[in-house]
Each structure stands twice: as structure tokens, then as C-alpha cells.
XYZ file of N, CA, C and O in Angstrom:
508
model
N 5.585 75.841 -89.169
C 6.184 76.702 -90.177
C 5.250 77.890 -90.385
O 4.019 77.882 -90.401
N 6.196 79.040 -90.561
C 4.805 80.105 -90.691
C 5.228 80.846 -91.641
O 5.711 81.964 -91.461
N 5.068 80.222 -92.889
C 5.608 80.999 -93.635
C 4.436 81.831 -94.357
O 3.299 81.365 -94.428
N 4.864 83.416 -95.028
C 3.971 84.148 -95.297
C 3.570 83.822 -97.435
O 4.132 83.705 -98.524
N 2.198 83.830 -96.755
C 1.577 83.199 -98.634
C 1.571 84.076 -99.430
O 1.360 85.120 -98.814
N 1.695 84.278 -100.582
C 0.712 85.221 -101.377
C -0.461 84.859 -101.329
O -0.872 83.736 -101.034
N -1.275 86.110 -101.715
C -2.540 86.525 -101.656
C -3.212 85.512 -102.744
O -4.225 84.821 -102.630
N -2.239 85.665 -103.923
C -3.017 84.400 -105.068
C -2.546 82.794 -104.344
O -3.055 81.789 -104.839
N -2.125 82.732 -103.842
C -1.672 81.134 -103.547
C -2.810 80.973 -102.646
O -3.768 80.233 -102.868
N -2.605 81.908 -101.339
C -3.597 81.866 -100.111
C -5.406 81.352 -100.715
O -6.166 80.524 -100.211
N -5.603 82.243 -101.955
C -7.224 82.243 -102.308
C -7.121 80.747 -103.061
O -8.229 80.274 -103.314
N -6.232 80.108 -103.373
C -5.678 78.692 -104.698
C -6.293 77.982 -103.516
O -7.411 77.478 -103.624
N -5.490 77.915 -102.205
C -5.356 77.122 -101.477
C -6.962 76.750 -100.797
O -7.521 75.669 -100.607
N -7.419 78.265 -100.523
C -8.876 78.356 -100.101
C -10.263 77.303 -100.878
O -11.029 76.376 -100.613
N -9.835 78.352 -102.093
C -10.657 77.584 -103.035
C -10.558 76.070 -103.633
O -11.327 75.557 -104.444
N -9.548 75.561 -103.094
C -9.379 74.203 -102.904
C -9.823 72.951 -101.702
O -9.965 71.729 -101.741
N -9.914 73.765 -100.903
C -10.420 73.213 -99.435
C -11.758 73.111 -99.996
O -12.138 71.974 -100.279
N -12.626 74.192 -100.232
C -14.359 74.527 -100.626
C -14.474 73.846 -101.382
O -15.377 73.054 -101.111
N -13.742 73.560 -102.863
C -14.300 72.191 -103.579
C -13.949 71.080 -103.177
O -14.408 70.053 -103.676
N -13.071 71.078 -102.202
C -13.095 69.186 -101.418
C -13.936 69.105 -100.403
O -14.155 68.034 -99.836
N -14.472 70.174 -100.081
C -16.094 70.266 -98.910
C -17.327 69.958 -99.575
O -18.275 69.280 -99.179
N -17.129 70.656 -100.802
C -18.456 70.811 -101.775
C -19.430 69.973 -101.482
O -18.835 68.918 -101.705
N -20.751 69.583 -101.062
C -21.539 71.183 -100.986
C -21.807 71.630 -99.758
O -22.616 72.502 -99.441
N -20.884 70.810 -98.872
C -20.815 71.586 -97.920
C -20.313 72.863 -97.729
O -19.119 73.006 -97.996
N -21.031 73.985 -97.267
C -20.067 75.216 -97.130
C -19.802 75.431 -96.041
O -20.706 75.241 -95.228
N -18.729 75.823 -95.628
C -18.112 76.342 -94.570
C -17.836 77.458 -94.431
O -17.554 78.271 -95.311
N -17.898 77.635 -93.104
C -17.497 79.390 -92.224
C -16.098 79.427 -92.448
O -15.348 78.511 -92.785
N -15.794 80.927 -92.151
C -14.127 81.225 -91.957
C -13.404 80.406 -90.979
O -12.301 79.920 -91.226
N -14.273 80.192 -89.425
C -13.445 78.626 -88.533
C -13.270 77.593 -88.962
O -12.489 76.701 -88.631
N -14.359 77.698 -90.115
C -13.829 75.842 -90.513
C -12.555 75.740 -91.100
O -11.690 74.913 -90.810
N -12.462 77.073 -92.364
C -11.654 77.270 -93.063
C -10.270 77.115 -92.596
O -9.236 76.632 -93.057
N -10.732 77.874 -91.192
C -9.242 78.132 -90.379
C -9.343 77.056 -90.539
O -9.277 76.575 -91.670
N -9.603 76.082 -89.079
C -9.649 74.167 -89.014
C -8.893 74.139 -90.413
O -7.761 74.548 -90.671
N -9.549 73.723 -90.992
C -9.204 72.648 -92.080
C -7.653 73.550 -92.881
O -7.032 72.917 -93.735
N -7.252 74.761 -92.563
C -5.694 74.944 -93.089
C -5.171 74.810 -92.203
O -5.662 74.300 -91.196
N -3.595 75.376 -92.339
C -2.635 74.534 -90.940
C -2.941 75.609 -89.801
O -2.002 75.520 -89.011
N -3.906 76.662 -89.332
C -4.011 77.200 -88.365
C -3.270 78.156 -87.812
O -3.417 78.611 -86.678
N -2.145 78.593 -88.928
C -1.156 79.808 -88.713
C -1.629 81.103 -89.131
O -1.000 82.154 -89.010
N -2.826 80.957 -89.651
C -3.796 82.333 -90.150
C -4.332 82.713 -89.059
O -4.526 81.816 -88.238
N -4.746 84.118 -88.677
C -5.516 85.011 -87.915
C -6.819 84.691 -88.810
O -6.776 84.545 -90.032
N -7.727 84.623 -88.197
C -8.994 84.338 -88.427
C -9.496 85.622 -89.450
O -10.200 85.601 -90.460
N -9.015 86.417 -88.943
C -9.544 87.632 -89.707
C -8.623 88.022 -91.100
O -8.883 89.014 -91.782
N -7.793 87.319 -91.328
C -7.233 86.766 -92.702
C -8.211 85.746 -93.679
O -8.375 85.770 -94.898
N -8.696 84.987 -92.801
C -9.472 84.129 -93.602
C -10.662 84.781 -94.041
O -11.082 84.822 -95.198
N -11.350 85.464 -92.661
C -12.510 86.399 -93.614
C -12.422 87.521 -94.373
O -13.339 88.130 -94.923
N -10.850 87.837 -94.364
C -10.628 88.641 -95.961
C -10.818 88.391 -97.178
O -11.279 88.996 -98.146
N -10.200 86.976 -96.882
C -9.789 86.177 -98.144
C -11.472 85.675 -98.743
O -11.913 85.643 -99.892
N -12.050 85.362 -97.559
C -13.115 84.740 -98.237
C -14.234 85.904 -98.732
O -14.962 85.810 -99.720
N -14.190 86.708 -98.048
C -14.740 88.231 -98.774
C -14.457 88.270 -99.762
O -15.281 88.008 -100.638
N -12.933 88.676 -100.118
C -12.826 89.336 -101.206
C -12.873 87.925 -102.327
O -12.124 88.206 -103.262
N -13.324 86.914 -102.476
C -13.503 86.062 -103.398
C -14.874 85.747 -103.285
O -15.191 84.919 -104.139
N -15.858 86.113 -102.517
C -17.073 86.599 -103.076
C -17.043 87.439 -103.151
O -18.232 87.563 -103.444
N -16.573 88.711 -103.166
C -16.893 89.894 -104.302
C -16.220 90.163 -106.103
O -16.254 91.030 -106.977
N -15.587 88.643 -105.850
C -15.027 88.548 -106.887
C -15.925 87.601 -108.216
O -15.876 87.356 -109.421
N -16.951 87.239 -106.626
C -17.634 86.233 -107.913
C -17.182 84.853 -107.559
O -17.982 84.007 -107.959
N -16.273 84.429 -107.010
C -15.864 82.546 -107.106
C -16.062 82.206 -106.002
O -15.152 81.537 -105.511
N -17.288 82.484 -105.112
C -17.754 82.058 -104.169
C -19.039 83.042 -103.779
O -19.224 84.258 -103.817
N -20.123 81.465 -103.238
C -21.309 81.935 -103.144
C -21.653 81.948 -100.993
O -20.809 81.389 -100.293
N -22.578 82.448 -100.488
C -22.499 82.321 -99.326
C -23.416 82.818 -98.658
O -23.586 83.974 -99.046
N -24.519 82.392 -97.362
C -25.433 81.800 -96.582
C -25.035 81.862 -95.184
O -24.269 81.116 -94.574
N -25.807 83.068 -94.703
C -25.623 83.093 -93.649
C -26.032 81.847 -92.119
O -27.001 81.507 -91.440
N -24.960 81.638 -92.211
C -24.948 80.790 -90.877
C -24.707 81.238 -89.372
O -23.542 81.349 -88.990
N -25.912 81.541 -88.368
C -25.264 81.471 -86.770
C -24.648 83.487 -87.485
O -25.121 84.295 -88.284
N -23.938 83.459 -86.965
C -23.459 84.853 -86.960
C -22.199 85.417 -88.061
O -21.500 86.415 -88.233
N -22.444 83.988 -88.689
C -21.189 84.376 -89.691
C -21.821 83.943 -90.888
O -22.917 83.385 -90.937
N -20.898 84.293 -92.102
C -21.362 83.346 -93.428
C -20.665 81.683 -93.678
O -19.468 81.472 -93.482
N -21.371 80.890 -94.011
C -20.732 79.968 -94.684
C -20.398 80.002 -95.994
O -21.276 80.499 -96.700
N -19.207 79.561 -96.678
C -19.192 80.173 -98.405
C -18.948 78.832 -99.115
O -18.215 78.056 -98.501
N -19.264 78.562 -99.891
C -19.095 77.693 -100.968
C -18.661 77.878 -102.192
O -18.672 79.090 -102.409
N -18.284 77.293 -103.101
C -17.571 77.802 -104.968
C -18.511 77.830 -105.499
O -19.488 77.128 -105.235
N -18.423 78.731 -106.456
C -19.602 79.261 -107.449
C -19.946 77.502 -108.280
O -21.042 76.972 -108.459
N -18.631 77.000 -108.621
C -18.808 76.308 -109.587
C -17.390 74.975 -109.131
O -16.598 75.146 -108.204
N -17.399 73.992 -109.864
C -16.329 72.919 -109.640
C -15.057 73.335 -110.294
O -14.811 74.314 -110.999
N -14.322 72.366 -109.894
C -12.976 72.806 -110.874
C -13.277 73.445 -112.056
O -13.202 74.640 -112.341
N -13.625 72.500 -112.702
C -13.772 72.113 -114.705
C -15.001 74.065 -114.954
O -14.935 74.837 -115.911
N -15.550 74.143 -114.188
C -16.471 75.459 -114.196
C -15.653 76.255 -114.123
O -15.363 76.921 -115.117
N -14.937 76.462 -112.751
C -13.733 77.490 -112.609
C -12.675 77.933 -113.639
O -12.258 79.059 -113.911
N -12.333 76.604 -114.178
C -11.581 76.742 -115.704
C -12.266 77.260 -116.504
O -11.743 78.318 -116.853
N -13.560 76.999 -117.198
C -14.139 77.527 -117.735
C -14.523 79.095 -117.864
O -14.453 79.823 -118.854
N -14.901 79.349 -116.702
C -14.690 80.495 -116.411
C -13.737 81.770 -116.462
O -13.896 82.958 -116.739
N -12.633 80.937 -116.052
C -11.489 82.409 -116.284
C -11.486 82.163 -118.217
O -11.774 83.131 -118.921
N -11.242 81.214 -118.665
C -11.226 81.435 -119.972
C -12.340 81.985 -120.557
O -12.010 82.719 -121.487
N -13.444 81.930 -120.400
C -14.882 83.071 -120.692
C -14.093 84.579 -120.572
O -14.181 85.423 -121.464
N -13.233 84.794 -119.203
C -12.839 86.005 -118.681
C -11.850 86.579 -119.795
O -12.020 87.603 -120.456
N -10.741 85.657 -119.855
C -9.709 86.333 -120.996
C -10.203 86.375 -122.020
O -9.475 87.123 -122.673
N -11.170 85.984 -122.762
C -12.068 85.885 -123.942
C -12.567 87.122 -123.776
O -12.354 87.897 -124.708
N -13.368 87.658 -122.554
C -14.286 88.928 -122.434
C -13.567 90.034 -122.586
O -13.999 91.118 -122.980
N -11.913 89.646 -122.121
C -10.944 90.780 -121.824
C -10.346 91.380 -123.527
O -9.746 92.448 -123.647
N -10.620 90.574 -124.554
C -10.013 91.426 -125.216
C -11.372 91.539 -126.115
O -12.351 90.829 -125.887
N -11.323 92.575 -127.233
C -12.322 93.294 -127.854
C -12.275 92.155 -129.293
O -13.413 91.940 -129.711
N -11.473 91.626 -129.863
C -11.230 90.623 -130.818
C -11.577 89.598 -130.821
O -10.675 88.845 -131.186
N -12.888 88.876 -130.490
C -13.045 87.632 -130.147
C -12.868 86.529 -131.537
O -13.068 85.316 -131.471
N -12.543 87.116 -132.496
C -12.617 86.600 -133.579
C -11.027 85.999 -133.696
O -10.542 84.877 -133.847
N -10.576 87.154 -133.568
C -8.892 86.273 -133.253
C -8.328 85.743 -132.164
O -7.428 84.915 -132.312
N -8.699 86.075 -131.056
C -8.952 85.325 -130.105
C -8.983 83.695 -130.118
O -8.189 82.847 -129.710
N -10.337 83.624 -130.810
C -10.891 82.192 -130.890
C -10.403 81.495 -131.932
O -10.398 80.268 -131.839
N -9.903 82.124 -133.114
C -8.950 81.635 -133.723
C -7.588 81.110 -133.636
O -7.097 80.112 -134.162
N -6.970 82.186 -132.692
C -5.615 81.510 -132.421
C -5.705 80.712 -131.141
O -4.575 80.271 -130.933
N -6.538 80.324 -130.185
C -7.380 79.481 -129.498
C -7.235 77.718 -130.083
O -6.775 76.618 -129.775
N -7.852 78.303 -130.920
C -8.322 76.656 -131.707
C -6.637 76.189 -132.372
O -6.118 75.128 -132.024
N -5.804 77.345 -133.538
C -4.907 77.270 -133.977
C -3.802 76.730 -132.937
O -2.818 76.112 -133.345
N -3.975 76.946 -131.831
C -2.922 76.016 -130.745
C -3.408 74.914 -130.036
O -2.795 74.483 -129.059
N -4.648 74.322 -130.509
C -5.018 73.179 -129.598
C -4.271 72.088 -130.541
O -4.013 72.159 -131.742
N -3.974 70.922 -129.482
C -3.966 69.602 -129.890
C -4.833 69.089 -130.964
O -6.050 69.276 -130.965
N -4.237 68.476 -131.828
C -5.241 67.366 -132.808
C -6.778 66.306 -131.539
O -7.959 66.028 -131.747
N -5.957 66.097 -130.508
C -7.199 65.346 -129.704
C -8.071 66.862 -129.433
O -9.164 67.111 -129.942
N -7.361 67.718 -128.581
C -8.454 68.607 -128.054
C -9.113 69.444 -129.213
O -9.821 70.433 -129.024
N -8.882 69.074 -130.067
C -9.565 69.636 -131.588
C -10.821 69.009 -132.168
O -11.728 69.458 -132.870
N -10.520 67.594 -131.536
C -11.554 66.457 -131.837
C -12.095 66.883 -131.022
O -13.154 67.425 -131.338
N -11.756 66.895 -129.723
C -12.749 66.873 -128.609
C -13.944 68.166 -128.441
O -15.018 68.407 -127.889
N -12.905 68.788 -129.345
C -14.090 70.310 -129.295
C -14.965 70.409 -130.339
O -16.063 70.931 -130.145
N -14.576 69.881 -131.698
C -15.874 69.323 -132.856
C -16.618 68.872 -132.409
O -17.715 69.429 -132.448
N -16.481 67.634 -131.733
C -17.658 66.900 -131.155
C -18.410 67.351 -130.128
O -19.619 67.129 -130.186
N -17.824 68.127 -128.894
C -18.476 69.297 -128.806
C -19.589 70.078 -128.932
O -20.606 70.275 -128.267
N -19.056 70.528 -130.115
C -19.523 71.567 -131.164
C -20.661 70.719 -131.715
O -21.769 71.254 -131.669
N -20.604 69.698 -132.143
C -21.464 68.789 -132.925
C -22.339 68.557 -132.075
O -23.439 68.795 -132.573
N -22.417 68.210 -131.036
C -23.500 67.578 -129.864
C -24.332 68.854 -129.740
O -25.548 68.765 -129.576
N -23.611 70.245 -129.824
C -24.633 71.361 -128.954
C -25.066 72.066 -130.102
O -25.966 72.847 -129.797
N -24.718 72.099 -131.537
C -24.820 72.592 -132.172
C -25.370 71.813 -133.572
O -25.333 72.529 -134.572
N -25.889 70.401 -133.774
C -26.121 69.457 -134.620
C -26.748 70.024 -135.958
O -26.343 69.490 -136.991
N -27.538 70.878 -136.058
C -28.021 71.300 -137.194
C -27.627 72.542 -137.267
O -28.551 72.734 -138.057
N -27.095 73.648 -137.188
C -26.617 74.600 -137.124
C -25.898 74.994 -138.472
O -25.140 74.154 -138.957
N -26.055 76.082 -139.056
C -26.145 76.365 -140.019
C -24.425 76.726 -140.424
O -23.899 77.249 -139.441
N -23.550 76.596 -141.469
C -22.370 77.399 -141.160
C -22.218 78.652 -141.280
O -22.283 79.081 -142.432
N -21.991 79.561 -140.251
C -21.972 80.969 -140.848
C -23.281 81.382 -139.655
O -23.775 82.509 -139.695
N -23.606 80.673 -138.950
C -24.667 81.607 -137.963
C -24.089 81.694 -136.692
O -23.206 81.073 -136.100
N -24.857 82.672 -136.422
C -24.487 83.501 -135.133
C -25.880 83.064 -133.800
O -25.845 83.575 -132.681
């Protein structure tokens, strides 16, 4: 089947292979290898370019090429873009308010405690 990806699915798909390698990193051939092999090679070292210049992949030159690896694991990666939409608007105050105002009663707990573990004596009202 050769069907044509998007560009966001194609990098989903990428960056999914690299955290089931982790910590192994791999070159753009492996990359090829390990997808179904309907990519031009020189698709893959687009893709993997432009997601280290994006930041979600780190990379070590191997032999004549790079090998690349993920900056970070899933649970990091999540973390991350939400740091990002957080950075993206100038309001972090409402932001993080209507944030919290839509979590679950569990993920509410889960983020007090959280909060409590990294923050135990912490004053209310400090920065």
C-alpha cells in the first residue's frame, strides 16, 4: 500500500518507532527498516531533520550519517507540548486556572499531591 502520510502523522509515526528503540538511536536506514519501506530514504532524513530542529530529537553522529534519538519519553513529550501551549499565550494566570478548572476530581488529587511532594513547605502566595 502506498499510501501518501501527512507530514504530522509521518513525524507521530517516527517518533514512535525512536521511543520503542529508546536508547537505542537509530540512523535514517534503520528508520527506513523498521517502517513499511515505501519512503525514499531521503524523506526520512527530512523528517528526522526537521524534528531535530524542532527540538524532539537529539542526535550523534554515526559512520557517515546521524543516529537520532527522542529528547524525552512519552510522559516528557506530553509534558512538553503542554509547557509549549502554556508558553504560547501571555496569561499564564488564566491559563493555569482554567487548566486546573477542567481537570477531573482524581487528576486534581493527583496534582495536589504533586504539588505537595515538590512543594511541602512552601509558602501560599510565593513565587
Amino acid at each position: 500500500m502506498n499510501e501518501r502520510r501527512q507530514m504530522g502523522a509521518l513525524e507521530a509515526e517516527v517518533l514512535e518507532l525512536l521511543q520503542s528503540a529508546a536508547p537505542e538511536a537509530l540512523t535514517p536506514g534503520h528508520v527506513l527498516e523498521r517502517l513499511d519501506g515505501a519512503l525514499a530514504y531521503s524523506t526520512v532524513v527530512t523528517v528526522l531533520t526537521r524534528m531535530h530542529d524542532k527540538g524532539l530529537l537529539g542526535r550523534v553522529k554515526q559512520g557517515r550519517a546521524f543516529a537520532y534519538s527522542p529528547v524525552a519519553d512519552r510522559h516528557g513529550m506530553t509534558a512538553r507540548r503542554m509547557r509549549q501551549a502554556l508558553d504560547a499565550d501571555p496569561d499564564r494566570h488564566a491559563v493555569l486556572a482554567r487548566f486546573v478548572d477542567d481537570l477531573s476530581l482524581g487528576d486534581e488529587e493527583v496534582l495536589r499531591g504533586l504539588l505537595g511532594s515538590v512543594f511541602p513547605t512552601r509558602p501560599p502566595g510565593a513565587d
